[in-house]
Amino acid sequence: DQQVKQNSPSLSVQEGRISILNCDYTNSMFDYFLWYKKYPAEGPTFLISISSIKDKNEDGRFTVFLNKSAKHLSLHIVPSQPGDSAVYFCAASSGGGADGLTFGKGTHLIIQP
Amino acid sequence: EAGVAQSPRYKIIEKRQSVAFWCNPISGHATLYWYQQILGQGPKLLIQFQNNGVVDDSQLPKDRFSAERLKGVDSTLKIQPAKLEDSAVYLCASSFHRAPGTDTQYFGPGTRLTVL
């Protein structure tokens, strides 16, 4: 029973364009959502987060949108750069982020030159 | 600020052998987590410590896995005996545990375990 789903295993985007990564969740108790980026042979690196009291959070080129009614969040990267090529994990937590994270399976983003 | 440290980075053992992994969290971080990431999957929480007490170990296979966090700093995760399906990357993460809605977990590089 997957509580966090990333339905696109991979995504290819041209350099300079917008990358949009999607994530759906089923557990209504989740109230804190995070995106992590992972390079091969490294641990996940925190990218951006959003609390359930917000519907948008921005940090430089990265914006996360949360639609609670649809139980859906998305990560927008604008503009996409070659260094953005990595696996992106969506994660969710209850307890305001104090609880352990439930992860999706990840989306492999490939930025084409 | 130093990140989460883990060792060893790689370990190869035969099934039925035992193995231990070590984690040193970011200084001052009260909460420590161990995750298991099987190839092609997202990380799965095994155990969560708050200082030196266990908060959540509901997904830890307690017949073969054990973990401790003595003195509320470093932690070790042990598997005894190992099975083929334990082949995975074991990730340690830590967080400061401040106000709800602001807690972010920071991950170490992981230990890649191969069980033959």
Tab-separated table of C-alpha atoms in Angstrom:
chain	number	residue	atom	x	y	z
A	1	ASP	CA	0.000	0.000	0.000
A	2	GLN	CA	1.917	2.999	-1.316
A	3	GLN	CA	0.974	6.119	0.605
A	4	VAL	CA	3.179	8.388	-1.513
A	5	LYS	CA	3.196	7.858	-5.267
A	6	GLN	CA	5.412	9.267	-7.973
A	7	ASN	CA	3.889	7.865	-11.128
A	8	SER	CA	6.590	8.997	-13.556
A	9	PRO	CA	9.759	6.898	-13.167
A	10	SER	CA	11.600	9.270	-15.506
A	11	LEU	CA	11.242	12.676	-17.118
A	12	SER	CA	13.322	14.290	-19.853
A	13	VAL	CA	13.385	18.096	-20.166
A	14	GLN	CA	15.391	20.475	-22.332
A	15	GLU	CA	17.861	22.787	-20.630
A	16	GLY	CA	16.297	26.173	-19.901
A	17	ARG	CA	12.738	24.836	-19.868
A	18	ILE	CA	10.506	24.146	-16.880
A	19	SER	CA	10.657	20.738	-15.157
A	20	ILE	CA	7.494	19.649	-13.352
A	21	LEU	CA	7.635	16.648	-11.049
A	22	ASN	CA	4.429	15.289	-9.574
A	23	CYS	CA	3.546	13.437	-6.403
A	24	ASP	CA	0.278	12.083	-4.984
A	25	TYR	CA	-0.445	10.913	-1.446
A	26	THR	CA	-3.259	9.009	0.202
A	27	ASN	CA	-2.767	9.518	3.945
A	28	SER	CA	-4.786	12.482	5.239
A	29	MET	CA	-2.589	12.651	8.347
A	30	PHE	CA	0.403	13.896	6.333
A	31	ASP	CA	0.976	17.562	7.099
A	32	TYR	CA	4.536	18.205	5.988
A	33	PHE	CA	5.976	17.480	2.563
A	34	LEU	CA	9.533	17.545	1.295
A	35	TRP	CA	11.444	17.066	-1.922
A	36	TYR	CA	14.878	15.477	-1.930
A	37	LYS	CA	17.370	15.215	-4.752
A	38	LYS	CA	19.691	12.246	-5.034
A	39	TYR	CA	22.839	11.691	-7.059
A	40	PRO	CA	24.276	8.166	-7.486
A	41	ALA	CA	26.281	6.892	-4.492
A	42	GLU	CA	25.172	9.843	-2.340
A	43	GLY	CA	22.479	10.274	0.275
A	44	PRO	CA	19.330	12.289	-0.495
A	45	THR	CA	19.862	16.061	-0.308
A	46	PHE	CA	17.060	18.250	1.030
A	47	LEU	CA	15.676	20.595	-1.607
A	48	ILE	CA	12.499	22.274	-0.435
A	49	SER	CA	9.562	21.645	1.895
A	50	ILE	CA	6.010	22.808	2.451
A	51	SER	CA	3.686	22.683	5.415
A	52	SER	CA	0.035	21.752	4.890
A	53	ILE	CA	-1.017	25.239	6.002
A	54	LYS	CA	0.496	26.647	2.826
A	55	ASP	CA	-0.180	25.989	-0.837
A	56	LYS	CA	3.076	27.287	-2.277
A	57	ASN	CA	6.689	27.641	-1.250
A	58	GLU	CA	9.476	29.138	-3.335
A	59	ASP	CA	13.240	28.937	-3.056
A	60	GLY	CA	15.176	30.332	-5.988
A	61	ARG	CA	14.528	28.194	-9.063
A	62	PHE	CA	12.459	25.702	-7.064
A	63	THR	CA	8.766	26.034	-6.231
A	64	VAL	CA	6.580	23.455	-4.553
A	65	PHE	CA	2.793	23.575	-4.903
A	66	LEU	CA	0.423	21.722	-2.609
A	67	ASN	CA	-3.215	20.920	-3.431
A	68	LYS	CA	-4.631	19.377	-0.272
A	69	SER	CA	-8.075	18.633	-1.670
A	70	ALA	CA	-6.513	16.608	-4.492
A	71	LYS	CA	-3.761	15.213	-2.225
A	72	HIS	CA	-1.254	16.284	-4.843
A	73	LEU	CA	1.972	18.211	-4.827
A	74	SER	CA	4.347	19.231	-7.548
A	75	LEU	CA	7.881	20.558	-7.821
A	76	HIS	CA	8.660	23.141	-10.480
A	77	ILE	CA	12.230	23.857	-11.526
A	78	VAL	CA	12.710	26.972	-13.665
A	79	PRO	CA	14.924	27.200	-15.610
A	80	SER	CA	16.201	23.635	-15.697
A	81	GLN	CA	19.980	23.236	-15.672
A	82	PRO	CA	22.233	20.239	-16.476
A	83	GLY	CA	23.154	19.899	-12.784
A	84	ASP	CA	19.497	19.257	-12.016
A	85	SER	CA	19.775	15.799	-13.576
A	86	ALA	CA	19.187	13.455	-10.626
A	87	VAL	CA	16.537	11.307	-8.966
A	88	TYR	CA	13.928	13.365	-7.116
A	89	PHE	CA	12.056	11.898	-4.172
A	90	CYS	CA	8.826	13.204	-2.759
A	91	ALA	CA	8.424	12.549	0.976
A	92	ALA	CA	5.673	13.136	3.501
A	93	SER	CA	5.405	13.189	7.257
A	94	SER	CA	2.837	13.707	9.980
A	95	GLY	CA	3.403	15.495	13.260
A	96	GLY	CA	4.682	18.600	11.524
A	97	GLY	CA	7.686	16.756	10.185
A	98	ALA	CA	8.686	15.251	13.507
A	99	ASP	CA	7.717	11.755	12.410
A	100	GLY	CA	9.620	9.501	10.055
A	101	LEU	CA	9.279	10.204	6.354
A	102	THR	CA	7.290	8.142	3.853
A	103	PHE	CA	8.913	8.321	0.439
A	104	GLY	CA	7.748	7.830	-3.121
A	105	LYS	CA	9.786	5.683	-5.508
A	106	GLY	CA	11.414	8.659	-7.141
A	107	THR	CA	11.493	10.298	-10.578
A	108	HIS	CA	14.689	10.332	-12.607
A	109	LEU	CA	14.976	13.800	-14.163
A	110	ILE	CA	17.203	14.092	-17.209
A	111	ILE	CA	18.061	17.562	-18.493
A	112	GLN	CA	18.918	17.498	-22.183
A	113	PRO	CA	21.406	20.111	-23.498
B	1	GLU	CA	28.730	22.522	9.617
B	2	ALA	CA	29.671	18.851	9.237
B	3	GLY	CA	27.001	16.587	7.787
B	4	VAL	CA	25.775	13.180	8.880
B	5	ALA	CA	28.647	10.685	8.862
B	6	GLN	CA	28.226	6.983	8.160
B	7	SER	CA	30.600	4.050	7.986
B	8	PRO	CA	31.433	1.825	6.331
B	9	ARG	CA	30.390	3.073	2.887
B	10	TYR	CA	30.282	-0.438	1.435
B	11	LYS	CA	29.993	-3.899	2.949
B	12	ILE	CA	29.786	-7.336	1.369
B	13	ILE	CA	28.885	-10.334	3.534
B	14	GLU	CA	27.500	-13.812	3.108
B	15	LYS	CA	24.014	-14.729	4.234
B	16	ARG	CA	23.699	-15.688	7.894
B	17	GLN	CA	26.646	-13.458	8.813
B	18	SER	CA	26.196	-10.408	11.006
B	19	VAL	CA	26.983	-6.783	10.161
B	20	ALA	CA	26.903	-3.416	11.917
B	21	PHE	CA	26.612	0.125	10.600
B	22	TRP	CA	27.590	3.308	12.396
B	23	CYS	CA	26.119	6.802	12.209
B	24	ASN	CA	27.203	10.128	13.681
B	25	PRO	CA	24.464	12.765	13.304
B	26	ILE	CA	24.849	16.501	12.834
B	27	SER	CA	25.957	18.103	16.083
B	28	GLY	CA	23.007	19.160	18.228
B	29	HIS	CA	20.437	17.115	16.342
B	30	ALA	CA	18.192	15.353	18.832
B	31	THR	CA	16.416	13.043	16.418
B	32	LEU	CA	18.094	10.256	14.478
B	33	TYR	CA	16.540	7.960	11.863
B	34	TRP	CA	17.627	4.797	10.067
B	35	TYR	CA	16.163	4.073	6.638
B	36	GLN	CA	16.520	1.111	4.297
B	37	GLN	CA	16.537	1.804	0.553
B	38	ILE	CA	16.160	-1.205	-1.708
B	39	LEU	CA	17.145	-0.725	-5.355
B	40	GLY	CA	14.381	1.022	-7.313
B	41	GLN	CA	12.456	2.048	-4.188
B	42	GLY	CA	12.308	5.085	-1.968
B	43	PRO	CA	13.862	4.928	1.503
B	44	LYS	CA	11.776	3.139	4.129
B	45	LEU	CA	11.934	4.117	7.795
B	46	LEU	CA	13.314	1.412	10.086
B	47	ILE	CA	13.656	3.213	13.404
B	48	GLN	CA	13.496	6.710	14.888
B	49	PHE	CA	15.309	7.863	18.047
B	50	GLN	CA	14.624	10.978	20.073
B	51	ASN	CA	17.838	11.528	22.058
B	52	ASN	CA	18.553	7.963	23.252
B	53	GLY	CA	14.932	6.779	23.358
B	54	VAL	CA	13.083	4.894	20.601
B	55	VAL	CA	10.128	6.821	19.152
B	56	ASP	CA	9.108	4.472	16.346
B	57	ASP	CA	10.446	1.019	15.495
B	58	SER	CA	7.235	-0.386	14.022
B	59	GLN	CA	8.894	-1.241	10.688
B	60	LEU	CA	12.091	-2.728	12.131
B	61	PRO	CA	12.312	-6.537	11.638
B	62	LYS	CA	13.148	-7.145	15.262
B	63	ASP	CA	13.958	-10.818	14.837
B	64	ARG	CA	17.174	-9.863	13.050
B	65	PHE	CA	17.636	-6.099	13.221
B	66	SER	CA	18.616	-4.098	16.278
B	67	ALA	CA	19.651	-0.509	16.825
B	68	GLU	CA	20.885	1.576	19.690
B	69	ARG	CA	21.781	5.176	20.341
B	70	LEU	CA	23.820	5.306	23.491
B	71	LYS	CA	24.286	8.744	25.076
B	72	GLY	CA	21.915	10.239	22.514
B	73	VAL	CA	24.578	10.906	19.888
B	74	ASP	CA	26.064	8.115	17.734
B	75	SER	CA	23.989	5.165	16.665
B	76	THR	CA	24.625	1.642	15.425
B	77	LEU	CA	22.325	-0.577	13.388
B	78	LYS	CA	22.975	-4.320	13.428
B	79	ILE	CA	21.701	-7.195	11.330
B	80	GLN	CA	22.116	-10.708	12.679
B	81	PRO	CA	21.798	-12.997	10.767
B	82	ALA	CA	21.654	-11.319	7.366
B	83	LYS	CA	19.412	-12.548	4.562
B	84	LEU	CA	19.706	-12.018	0.813
B	85	GLU	CA	16.761	-9.584	0.886
B	86	ASP	CA	18.675	-7.301	3.284
B	87	SER	CA	20.822	-6.138	0.355
B	88	ALA	CA	20.122	-2.403	0.271
B	89	VAL	CA	21.523	1.010	1.099
B	90	TYR	CA	21.143	1.876	4.778
B	91	LEU	CA	20.696	5.596	5.280
B	92	CYS	CA	21.018	7.522	8.501
B	93	ALA	CA	19.333	10.910	8.894
B	94	SER	CA	19.120	13.450	11.691
B	95	SER	CA	17.008	16.488	12.503
B	96	PHE	CA	17.082	19.268	15.083
B	97	HIS	CA	13.498	18.658	16.194
B	98	ARG	CA	12.345	22.225	16.588
B	99	ALA	CA	8.807	23.476	16.151
B	100	PRO	CA	6.400	21.378	14.068
B	101	GLY	CA	6.356	22.336	10.429
B	102	THR	CA	10.022	23.216	10.350
B	103	ASP	CA	11.759	19.922	11.022
B	104	THR	CA	13.963	18.838	8.139
B	105	GLN	CA	15.854	15.566	8.006
B	106	TYR	CA	19.402	15.590	6.672
B	107	PHE	CA	20.828	12.377	5.285
B	108	GLY	CA	24.233	10.780	5.362
B	109	PRO	CA	25.845	9.131	2.300
B	110	GLY	CA	24.566	5.677	3.240
B	111	THR	CA	26.112	2.222	3.569
B	112	ARG	CA	25.602	-0.100	0.617
B	113	LEU	CA	25.186	-3.672	1.889
B	114	THR	CA	25.447	-6.658	-0.431
B	115	VAL	CA	24.467	-10.060	0.973
B	116	LEU	CA	25.724	-13.032	-1.074
